[in-house]
mmCIF file of C-alpha atoms and ligand atoms in Angstrom:
data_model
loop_
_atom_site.group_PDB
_atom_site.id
_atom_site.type_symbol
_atom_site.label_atom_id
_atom_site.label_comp_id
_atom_site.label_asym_id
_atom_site.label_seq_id
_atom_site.Cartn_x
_atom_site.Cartn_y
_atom_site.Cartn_z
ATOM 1 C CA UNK A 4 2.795 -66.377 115.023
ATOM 2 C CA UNK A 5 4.799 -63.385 115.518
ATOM 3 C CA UNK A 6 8.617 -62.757 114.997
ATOM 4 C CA UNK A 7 10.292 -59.834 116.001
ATOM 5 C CA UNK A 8 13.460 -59.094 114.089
ATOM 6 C CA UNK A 9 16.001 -56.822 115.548
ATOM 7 C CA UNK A 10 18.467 -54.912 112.769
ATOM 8 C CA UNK A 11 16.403 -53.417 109.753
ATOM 9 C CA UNK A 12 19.898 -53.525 108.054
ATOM 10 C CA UNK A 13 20.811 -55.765 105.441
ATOM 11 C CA UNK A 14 20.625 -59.492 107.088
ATOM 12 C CA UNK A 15 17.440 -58.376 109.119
ATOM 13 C CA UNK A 16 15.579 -57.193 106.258
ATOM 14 C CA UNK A 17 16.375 -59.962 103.869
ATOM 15 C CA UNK A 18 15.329 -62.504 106.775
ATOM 16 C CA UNK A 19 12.205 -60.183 107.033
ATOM 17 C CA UNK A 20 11.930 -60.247 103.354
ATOM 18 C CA UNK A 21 12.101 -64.284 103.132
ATOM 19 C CA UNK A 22 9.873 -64.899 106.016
ATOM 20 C CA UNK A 23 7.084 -62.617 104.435
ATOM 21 C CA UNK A 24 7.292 -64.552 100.959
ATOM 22 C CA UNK A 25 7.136 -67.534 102.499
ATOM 23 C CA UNK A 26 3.923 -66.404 104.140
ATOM 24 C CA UNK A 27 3.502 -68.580 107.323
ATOM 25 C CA UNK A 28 3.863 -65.270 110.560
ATOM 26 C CA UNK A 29 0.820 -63.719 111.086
ATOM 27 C CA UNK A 30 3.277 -60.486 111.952
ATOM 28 C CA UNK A 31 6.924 -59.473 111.698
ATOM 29 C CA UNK A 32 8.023 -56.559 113.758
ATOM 30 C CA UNK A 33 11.206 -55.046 112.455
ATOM 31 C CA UNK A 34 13.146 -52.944 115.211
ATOM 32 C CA UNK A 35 16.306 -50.884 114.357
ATOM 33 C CA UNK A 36 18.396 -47.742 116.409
ATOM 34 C CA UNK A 37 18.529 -45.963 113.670
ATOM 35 C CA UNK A 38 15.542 -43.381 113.698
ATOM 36 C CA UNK A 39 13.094 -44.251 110.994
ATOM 37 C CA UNK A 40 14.920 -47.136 109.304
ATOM 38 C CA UNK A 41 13.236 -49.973 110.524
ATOM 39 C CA UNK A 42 9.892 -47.870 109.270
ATOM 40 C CA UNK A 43 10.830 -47.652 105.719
ATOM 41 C CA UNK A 44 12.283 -51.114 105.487
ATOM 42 C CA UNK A 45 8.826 -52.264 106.821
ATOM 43 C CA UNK A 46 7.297 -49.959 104.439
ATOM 44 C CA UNK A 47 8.858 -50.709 101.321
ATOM 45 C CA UNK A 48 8.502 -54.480 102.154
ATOM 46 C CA UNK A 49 4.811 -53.849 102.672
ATOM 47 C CA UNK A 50 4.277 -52.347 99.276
ATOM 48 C CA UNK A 51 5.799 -55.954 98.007
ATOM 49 C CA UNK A 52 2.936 -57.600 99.406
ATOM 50 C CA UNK A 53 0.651 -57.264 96.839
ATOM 51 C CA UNK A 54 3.578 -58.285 94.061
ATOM 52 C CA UNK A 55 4.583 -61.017 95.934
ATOM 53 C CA UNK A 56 1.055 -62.414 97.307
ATOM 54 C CA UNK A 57 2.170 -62.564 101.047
ATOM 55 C CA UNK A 58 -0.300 -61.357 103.894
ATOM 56 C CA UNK A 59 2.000 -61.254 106.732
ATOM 57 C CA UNK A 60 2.034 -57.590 108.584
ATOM 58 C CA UNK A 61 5.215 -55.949 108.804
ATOM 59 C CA UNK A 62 5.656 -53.515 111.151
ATOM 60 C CA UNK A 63 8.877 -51.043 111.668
ATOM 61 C CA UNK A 64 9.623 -49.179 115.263
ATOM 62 C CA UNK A 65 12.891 -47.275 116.188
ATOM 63 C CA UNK A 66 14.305 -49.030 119.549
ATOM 64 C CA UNK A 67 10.624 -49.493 121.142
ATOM 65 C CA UNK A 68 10.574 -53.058 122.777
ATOM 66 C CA UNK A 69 6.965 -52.929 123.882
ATOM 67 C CA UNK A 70 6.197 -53.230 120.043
ATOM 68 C CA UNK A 71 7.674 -56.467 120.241
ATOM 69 C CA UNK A 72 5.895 -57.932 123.109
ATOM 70 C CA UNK A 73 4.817 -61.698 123.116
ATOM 71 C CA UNK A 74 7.188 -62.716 120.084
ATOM 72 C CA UNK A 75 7.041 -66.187 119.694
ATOM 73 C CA UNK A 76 10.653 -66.219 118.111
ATOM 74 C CA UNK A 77 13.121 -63.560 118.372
ATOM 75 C CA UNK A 78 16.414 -63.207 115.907
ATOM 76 C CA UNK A 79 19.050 -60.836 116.404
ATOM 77 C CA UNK A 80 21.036 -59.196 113.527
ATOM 78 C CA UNK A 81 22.196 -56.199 115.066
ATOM 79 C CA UNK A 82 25.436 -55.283 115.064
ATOM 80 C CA UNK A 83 28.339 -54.436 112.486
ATOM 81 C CA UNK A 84 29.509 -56.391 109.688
ATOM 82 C CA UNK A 85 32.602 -57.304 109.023
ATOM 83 C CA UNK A 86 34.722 -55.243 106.192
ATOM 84 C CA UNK A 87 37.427 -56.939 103.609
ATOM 85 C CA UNK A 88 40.413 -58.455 105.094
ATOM 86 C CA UNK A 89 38.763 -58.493 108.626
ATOM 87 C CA UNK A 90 37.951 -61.723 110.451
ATOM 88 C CA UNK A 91 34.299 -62.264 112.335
ATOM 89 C CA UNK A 92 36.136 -62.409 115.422
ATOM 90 C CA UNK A 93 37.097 -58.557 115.480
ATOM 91 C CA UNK A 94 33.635 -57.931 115.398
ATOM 92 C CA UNK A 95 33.885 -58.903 119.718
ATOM 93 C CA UNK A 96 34.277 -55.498 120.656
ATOM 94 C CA UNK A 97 31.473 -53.361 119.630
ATOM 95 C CA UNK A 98 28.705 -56.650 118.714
ATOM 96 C CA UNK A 99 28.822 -57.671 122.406
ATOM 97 C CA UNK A 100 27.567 -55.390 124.186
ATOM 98 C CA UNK A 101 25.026 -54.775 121.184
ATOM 99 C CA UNK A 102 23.709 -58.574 121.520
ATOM 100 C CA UNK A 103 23.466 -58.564 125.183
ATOM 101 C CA UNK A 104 21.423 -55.549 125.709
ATOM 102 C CA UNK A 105 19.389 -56.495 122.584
ATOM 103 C CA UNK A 106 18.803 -59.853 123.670
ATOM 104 C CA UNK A 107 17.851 -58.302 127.295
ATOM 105 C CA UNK A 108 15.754 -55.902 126.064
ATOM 106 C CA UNK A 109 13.506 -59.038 124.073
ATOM 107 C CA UNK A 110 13.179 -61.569 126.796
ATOM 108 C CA UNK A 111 11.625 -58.759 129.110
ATOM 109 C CA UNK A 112 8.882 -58.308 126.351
ATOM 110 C CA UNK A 113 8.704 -62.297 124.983
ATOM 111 C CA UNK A 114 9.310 -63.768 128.226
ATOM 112 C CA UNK A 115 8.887 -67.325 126.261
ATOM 113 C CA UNK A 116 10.634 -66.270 122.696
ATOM 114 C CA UNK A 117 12.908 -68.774 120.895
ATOM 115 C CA UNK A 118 16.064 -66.346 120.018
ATOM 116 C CA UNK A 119 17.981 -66.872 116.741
ATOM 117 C CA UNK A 120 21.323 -65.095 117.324
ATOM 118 C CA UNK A 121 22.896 -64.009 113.817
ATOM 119 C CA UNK A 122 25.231 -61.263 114.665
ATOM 120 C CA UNK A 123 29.480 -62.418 114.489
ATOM 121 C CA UNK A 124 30.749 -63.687 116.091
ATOM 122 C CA UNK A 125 28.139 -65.892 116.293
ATOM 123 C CA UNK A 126 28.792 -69.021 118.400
ATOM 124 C CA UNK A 127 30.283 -66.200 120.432
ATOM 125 C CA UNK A 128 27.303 -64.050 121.112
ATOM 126 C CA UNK A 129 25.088 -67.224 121.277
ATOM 127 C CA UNK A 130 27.425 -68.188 124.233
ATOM 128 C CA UNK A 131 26.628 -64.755 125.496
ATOM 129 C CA UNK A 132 23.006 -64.818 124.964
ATOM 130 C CA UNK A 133 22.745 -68.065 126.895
ATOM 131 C CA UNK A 134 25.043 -66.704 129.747
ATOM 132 C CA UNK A 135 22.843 -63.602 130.107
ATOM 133 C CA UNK A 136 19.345 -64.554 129.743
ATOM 134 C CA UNK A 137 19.620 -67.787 132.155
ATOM 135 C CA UNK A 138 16.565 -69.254 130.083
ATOM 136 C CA UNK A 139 16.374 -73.056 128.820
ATOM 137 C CA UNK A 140 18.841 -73.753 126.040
ATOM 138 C CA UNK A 141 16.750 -75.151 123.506
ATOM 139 C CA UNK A 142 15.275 -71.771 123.090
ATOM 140 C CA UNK A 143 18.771 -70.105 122.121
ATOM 141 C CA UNK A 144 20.033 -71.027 118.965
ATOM 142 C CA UNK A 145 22.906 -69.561 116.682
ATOM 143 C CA UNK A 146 22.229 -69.461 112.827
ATOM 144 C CA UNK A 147 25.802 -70.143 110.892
ATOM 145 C CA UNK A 148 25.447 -73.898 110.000
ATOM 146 C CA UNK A 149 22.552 -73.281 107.699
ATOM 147 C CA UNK A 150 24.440 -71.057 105.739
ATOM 148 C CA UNK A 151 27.703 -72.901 105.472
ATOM 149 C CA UNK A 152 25.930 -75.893 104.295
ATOM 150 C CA UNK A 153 23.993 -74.047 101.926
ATOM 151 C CA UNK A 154 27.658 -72.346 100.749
ATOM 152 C CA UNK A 155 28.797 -76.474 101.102
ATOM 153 C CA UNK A 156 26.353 -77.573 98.491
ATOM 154 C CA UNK A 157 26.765 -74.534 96.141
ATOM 155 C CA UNK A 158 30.601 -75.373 96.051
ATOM 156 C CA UNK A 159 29.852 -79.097 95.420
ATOM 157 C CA UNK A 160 27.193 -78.425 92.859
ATOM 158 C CA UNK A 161 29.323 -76.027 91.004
ATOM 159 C CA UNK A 162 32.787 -78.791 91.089
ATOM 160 C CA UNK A 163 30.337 -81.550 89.574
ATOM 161 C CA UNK A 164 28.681 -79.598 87.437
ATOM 162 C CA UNK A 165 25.403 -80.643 88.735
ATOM 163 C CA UNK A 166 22.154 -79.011 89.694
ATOM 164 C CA UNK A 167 22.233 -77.704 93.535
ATOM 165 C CA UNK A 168 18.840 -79.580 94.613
ATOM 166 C CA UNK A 169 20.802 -83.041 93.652
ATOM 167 C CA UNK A 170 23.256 -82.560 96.432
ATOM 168 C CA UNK A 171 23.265 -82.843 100.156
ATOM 169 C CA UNK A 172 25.917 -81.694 102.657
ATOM 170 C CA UNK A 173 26.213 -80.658 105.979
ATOM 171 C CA UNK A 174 28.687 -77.984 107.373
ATOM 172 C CA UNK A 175 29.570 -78.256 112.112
ATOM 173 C CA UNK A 176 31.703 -76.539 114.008
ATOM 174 C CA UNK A 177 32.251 -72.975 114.535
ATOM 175 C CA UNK A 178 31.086 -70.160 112.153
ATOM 176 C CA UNK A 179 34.708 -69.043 111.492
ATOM 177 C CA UNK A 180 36.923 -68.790 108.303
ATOM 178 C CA UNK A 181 39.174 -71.632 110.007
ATOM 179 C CA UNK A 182 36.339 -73.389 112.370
ATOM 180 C CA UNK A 183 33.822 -74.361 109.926
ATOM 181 C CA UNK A 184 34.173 -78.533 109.320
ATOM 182 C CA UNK A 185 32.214 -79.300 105.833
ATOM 183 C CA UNK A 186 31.320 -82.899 106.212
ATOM 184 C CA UNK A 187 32.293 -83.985 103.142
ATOM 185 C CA UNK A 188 32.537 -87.814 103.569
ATOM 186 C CA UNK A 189 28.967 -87.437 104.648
ATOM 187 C CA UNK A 190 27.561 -85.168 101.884
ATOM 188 C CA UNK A 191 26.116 -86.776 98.405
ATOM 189 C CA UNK A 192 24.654 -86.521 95.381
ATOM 190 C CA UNK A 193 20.654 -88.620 95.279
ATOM 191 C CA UNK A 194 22.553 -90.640 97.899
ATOM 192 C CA UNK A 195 25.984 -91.526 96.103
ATOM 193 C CA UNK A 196 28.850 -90.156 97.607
ATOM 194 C CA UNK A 197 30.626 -87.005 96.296
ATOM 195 C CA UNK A 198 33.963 -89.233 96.649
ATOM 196 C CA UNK A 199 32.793 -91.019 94.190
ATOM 197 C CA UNK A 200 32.261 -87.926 91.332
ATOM 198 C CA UNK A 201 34.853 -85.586 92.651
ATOM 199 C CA UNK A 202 39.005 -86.542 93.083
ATOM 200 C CA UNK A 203 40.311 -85.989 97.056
ATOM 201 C CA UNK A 204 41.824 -82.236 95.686
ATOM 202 C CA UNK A 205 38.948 -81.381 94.376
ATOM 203 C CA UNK A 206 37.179 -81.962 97.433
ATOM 204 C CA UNK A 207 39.786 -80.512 99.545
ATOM 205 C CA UNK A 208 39.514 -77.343 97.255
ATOM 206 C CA UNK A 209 35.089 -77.478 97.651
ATOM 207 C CA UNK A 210 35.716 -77.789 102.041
ATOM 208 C CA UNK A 211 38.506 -74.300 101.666
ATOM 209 C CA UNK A 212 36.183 -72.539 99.505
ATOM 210 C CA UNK A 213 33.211 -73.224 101.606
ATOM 211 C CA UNK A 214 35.128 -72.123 104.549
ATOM 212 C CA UNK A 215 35.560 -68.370 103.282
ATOM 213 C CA UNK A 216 32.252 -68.504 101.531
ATOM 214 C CA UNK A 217 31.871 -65.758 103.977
ATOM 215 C CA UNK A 218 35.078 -63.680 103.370
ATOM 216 C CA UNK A 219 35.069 -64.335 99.695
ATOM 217 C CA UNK A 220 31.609 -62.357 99.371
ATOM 218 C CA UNK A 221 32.629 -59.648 102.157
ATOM 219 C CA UNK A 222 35.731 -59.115 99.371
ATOM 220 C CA UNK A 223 33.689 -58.654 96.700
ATOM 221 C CA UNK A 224 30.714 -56.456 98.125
ATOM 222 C CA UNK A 225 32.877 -54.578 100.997
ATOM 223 C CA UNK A 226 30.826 -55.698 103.310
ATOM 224 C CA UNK A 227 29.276 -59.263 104.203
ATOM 225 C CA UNK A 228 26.460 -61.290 102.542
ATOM 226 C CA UNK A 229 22.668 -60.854 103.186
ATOM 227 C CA UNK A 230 20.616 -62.753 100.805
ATOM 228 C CA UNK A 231 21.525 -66.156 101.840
ATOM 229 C CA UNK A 232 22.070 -65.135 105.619
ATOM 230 C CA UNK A 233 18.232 -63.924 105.371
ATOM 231 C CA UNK A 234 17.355 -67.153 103.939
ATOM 232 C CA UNK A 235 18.962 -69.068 106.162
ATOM 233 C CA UNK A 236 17.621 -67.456 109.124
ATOM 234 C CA UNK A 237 14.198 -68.012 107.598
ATOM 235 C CA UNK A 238 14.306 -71.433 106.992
ATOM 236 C CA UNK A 239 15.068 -71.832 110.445
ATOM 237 C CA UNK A 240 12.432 -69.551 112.039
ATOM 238 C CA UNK A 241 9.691 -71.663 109.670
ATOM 239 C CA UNK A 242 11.164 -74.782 110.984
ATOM 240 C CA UNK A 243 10.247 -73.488 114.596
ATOM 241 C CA UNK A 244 6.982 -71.536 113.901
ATOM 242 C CA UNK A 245 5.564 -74.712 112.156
ATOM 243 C CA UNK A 246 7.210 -76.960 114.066
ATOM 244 C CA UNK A 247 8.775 -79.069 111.400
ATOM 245 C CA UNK A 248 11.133 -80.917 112.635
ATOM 246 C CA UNK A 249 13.354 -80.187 110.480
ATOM 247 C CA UNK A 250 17.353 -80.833 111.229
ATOM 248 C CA UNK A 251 19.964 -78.193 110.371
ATOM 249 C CA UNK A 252 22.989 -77.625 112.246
ATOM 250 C CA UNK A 253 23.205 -74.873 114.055
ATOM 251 C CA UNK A 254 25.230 -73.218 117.221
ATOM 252 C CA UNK A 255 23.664 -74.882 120.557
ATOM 253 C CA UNK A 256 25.238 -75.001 124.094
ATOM 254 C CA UNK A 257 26.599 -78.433 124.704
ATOM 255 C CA UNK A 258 26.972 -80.384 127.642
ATOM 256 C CA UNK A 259 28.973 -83.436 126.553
ATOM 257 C CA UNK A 260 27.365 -84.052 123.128
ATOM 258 C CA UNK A 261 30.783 -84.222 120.364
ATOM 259 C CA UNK A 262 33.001 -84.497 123.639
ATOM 260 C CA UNK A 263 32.306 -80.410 124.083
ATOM 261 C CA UNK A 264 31.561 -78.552 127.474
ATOM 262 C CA UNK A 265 30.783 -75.000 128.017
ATOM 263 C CA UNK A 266 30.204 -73.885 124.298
ATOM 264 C CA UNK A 267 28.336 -72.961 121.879
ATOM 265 C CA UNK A 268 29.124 -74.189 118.231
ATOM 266 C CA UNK A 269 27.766 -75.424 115.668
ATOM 267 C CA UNK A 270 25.922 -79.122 115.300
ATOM 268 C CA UNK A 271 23.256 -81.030 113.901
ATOM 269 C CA UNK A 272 19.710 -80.724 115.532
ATOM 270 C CA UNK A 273 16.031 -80.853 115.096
ATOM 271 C CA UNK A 274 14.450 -77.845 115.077
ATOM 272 C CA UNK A 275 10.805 -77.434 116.298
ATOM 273 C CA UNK A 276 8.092 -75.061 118.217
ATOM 274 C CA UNK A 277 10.630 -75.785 121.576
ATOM 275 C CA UNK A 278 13.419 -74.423 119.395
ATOM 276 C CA UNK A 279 15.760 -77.255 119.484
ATOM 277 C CA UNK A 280 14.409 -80.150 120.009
ATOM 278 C CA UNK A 281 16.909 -82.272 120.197
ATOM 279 C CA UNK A 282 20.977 -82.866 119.133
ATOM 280 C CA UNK A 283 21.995 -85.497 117.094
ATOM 281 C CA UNK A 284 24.544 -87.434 117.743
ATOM 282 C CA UNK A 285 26.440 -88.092 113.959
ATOM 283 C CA UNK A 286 29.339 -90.363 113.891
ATOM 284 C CA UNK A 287 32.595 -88.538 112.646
ATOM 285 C CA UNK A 288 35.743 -89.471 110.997
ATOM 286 C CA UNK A 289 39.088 -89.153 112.919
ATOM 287 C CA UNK A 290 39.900 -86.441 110.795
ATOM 288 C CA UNK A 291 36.511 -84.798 111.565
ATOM 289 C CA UNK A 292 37.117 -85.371 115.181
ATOM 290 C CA UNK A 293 40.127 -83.386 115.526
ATOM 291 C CA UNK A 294 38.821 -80.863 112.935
ATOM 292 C CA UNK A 295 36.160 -80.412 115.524
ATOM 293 C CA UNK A 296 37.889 -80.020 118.631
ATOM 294 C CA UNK A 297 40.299 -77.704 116.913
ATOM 295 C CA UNK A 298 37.517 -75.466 116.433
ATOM 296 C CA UNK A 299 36.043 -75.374 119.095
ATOM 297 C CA UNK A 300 39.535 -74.327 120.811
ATOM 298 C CA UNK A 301 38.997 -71.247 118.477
ATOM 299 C CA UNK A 302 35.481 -70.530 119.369
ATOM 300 C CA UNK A 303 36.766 -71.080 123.331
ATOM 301 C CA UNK A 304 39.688 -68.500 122.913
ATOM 302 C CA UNK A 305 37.063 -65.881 121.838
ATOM 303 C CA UNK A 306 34.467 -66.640 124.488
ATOM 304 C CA UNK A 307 37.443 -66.028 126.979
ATOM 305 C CA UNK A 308 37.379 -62.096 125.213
ATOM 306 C CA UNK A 309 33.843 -61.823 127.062
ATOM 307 C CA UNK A 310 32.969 -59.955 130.161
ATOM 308 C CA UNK A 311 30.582 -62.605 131.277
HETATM 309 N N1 NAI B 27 25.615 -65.749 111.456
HETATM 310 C C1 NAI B 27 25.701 -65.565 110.146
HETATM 311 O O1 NAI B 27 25.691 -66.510 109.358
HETATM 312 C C2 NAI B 27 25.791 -64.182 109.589
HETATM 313 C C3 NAI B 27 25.996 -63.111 110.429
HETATM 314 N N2 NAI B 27 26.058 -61.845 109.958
HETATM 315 C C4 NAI B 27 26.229 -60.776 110.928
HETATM 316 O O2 NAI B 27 24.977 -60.106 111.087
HETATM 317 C C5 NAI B 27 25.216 -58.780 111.543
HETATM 318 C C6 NAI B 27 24.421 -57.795 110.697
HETATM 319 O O3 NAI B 27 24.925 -57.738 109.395
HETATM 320 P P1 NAI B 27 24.280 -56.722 108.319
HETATM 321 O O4 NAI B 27 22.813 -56.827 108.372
HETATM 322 O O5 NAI B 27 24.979 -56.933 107.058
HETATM 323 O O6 NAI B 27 24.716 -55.296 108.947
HETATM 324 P P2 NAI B 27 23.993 -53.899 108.697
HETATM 325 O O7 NAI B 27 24.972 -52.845 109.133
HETATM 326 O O8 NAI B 27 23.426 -53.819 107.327
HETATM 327 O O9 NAI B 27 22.765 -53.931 109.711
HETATM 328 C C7 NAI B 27 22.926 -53.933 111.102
HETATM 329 C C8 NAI B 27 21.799 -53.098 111.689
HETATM 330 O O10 NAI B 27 21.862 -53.203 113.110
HETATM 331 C C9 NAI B 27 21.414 -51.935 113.626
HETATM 332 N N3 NAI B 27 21.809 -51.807 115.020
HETATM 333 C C10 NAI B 27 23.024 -51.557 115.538
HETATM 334 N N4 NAI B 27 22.949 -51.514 116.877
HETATM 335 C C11 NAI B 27 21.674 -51.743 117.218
HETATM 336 C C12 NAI B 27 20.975 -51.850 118.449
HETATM 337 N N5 NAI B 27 21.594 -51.691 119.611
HETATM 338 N N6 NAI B 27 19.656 -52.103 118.414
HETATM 339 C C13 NAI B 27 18.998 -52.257 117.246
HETATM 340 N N7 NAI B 27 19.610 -52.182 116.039
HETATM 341 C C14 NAI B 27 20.925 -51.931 116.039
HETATM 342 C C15 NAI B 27 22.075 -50.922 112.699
HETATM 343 O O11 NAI B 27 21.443 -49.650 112.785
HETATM 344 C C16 NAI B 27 21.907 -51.597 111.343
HETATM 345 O O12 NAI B 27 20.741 -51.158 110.669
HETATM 346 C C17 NAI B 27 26.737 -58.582 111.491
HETATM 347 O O13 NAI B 27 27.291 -58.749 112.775
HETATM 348 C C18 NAI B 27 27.197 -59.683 110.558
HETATM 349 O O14 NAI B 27 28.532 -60.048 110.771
HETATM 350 C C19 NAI B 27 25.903 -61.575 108.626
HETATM 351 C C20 NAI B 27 25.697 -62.604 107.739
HETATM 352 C C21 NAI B 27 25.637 -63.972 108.134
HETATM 353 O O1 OAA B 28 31.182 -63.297 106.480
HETATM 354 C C1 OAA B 28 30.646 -62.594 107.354
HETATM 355 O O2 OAA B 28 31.251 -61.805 108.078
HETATM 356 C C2 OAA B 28 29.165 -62.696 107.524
HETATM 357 C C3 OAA B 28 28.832 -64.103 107.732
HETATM 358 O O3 OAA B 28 28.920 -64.624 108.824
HETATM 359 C C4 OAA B 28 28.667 -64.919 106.527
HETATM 360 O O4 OAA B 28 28.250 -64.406 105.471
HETATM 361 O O5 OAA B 28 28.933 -66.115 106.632
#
């Protein structure tokens, strides 16, 4: 199994980082612009091999796509991140012409690759990706969900003072400070209903903290996250390369499923060695409705920034 993980930065290097550890690639190939970087990011995650027990071969090239040939799965994390007080959405201008020749440049050498797309905005340059590469759509997938959710159960942990690995939560819609809908009438703790621990402010508080999970770490490090982005990303390129079938939500074009056309946003499916298996269909809440559709309006209006 080999991945191929373009930006050596810091999302791409975690991701690397957590794949290795988890020790199920045969090979990681770690590909960067920036002369050398992707090398010693290879090289210092090598030299954690023997620390951290993993055998899987990490390589690092400088912008040389024939290194990357035959990836099974592809994820993109190049691009820049986003600094306090900015939103994901000004990232449009330079990240989309970064994703498109990126993603390009990886289905010419992995002709059947399963692309993550990481880099914001990210239902935005998912949309792109599938627009560009004219390839089946189960094998284009946006990572965002995996992370909110993971932010989602952190938030709900930390209100009822619980441990994290009692709860369960899901986070749709866009991957945007306003777009992201945390599913909290759905989410529990061993199968009881936060609703019934937590007081309708207090969950109202959990969904708008989850929301700038994002921009409330981007204000505190001066620039966005990386360790839970990488782990994210990993848990969903282990869900493909062992074909788990595991669900997560992620960004997926749509074609009628949640009453959405023409987009790419965030919902729940079953991820496997096609990618994305399948979408499934959850039922929603009025309020979760209109949430929905409200975000994807957002997600639309930046799609329309694209020269498609
Ligand atoms: N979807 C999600 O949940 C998340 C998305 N992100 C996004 O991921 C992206 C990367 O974030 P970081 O790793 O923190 O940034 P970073 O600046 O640490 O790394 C980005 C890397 O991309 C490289 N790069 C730029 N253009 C390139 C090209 N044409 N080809 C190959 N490499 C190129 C840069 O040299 C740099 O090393 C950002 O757009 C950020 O907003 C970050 C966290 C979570
Ligand atoms: O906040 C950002 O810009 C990076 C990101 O998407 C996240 O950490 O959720």
């Amino acid at each position: 199994m080999k991945v191929t993980v373009v930006g050596a930065g810091a999302v791409g290097a975690s991701c690397a980082e957590y794949i290795a550890i988890k020790d199920f690639a045969s090979e990681v190939v770690l590909l960067d612009i920036k002369e050398g970087y992707a090398e010693g990011k290879a090289m210092d995650l090598m030299q954690c091999a023997s620390l951290n027990g993993f055998d899987t071969k990490i390589t690092g090239v400088t912008n040389d796509y024939s290194k990357t040939a035959n990836s099974d799965i592809c994820v993109i994390t190049s691009g820049i991140p986003r600094k306090p007080g900015m939103t994901r959405e000004e990232l449009i201008g330079i990240n989309a012409g970064i994703v498109k020749a990126v993603s390009n440049s990886l289905l010419e050498h992995s002709p059947n690759m399963v692309l993550i797309v990481v880099s914001n905005p990210m239902d935005t340059m998912t949309y792109l990706a599938h627009k560009s590469l004219n390839i089946p759509k189960n094998r284009i997938i946006g990572m965002g969900g995996a992370l909110d959710s993971a932010r989602f159960k952190y938030r709900l942990a930390e209100a009822m003072e619980a441990p994290i690995s009692d709860i369960d939560g899901m986070v749709i819609g866009g991957h945007s400070d306003k777009g992201m809908v945390p599913l909290t009438s759905h989410a529990t703790r061993n199968s009881i209903r936060v609703s019934e621990f937590l007081s309708e402010e207090r969950l109202e508080q959990v969904a708008a903290d989850t929301k700038v999970g994002g921009a409330t770490l981007t204000g505190l490090l001066g620039t966005s996250a990386w360790y839970a982005p990488g782990a994210a990303v990993s848990g969903l390129v282990q869900a493909i390369a062992c074909d788990q079938k595991k669900m997560f939500p992620c960004s997926t074009f749509l074609e009628g499923e949640y009453g959405l056309n023409d987009i790419c946003i965030g919902v729940p499916v079953i991820l496997g060695r096609n990618g994305i298996e399948s979408i499934v269909d959850i039922p929603l809440s009025d309020a979760e409705k209109a949430h929905m559709q409200a975000s994807a309006e957002g997600v639309k209006k930046t799609n329309g920034l694209l020269e498609l």
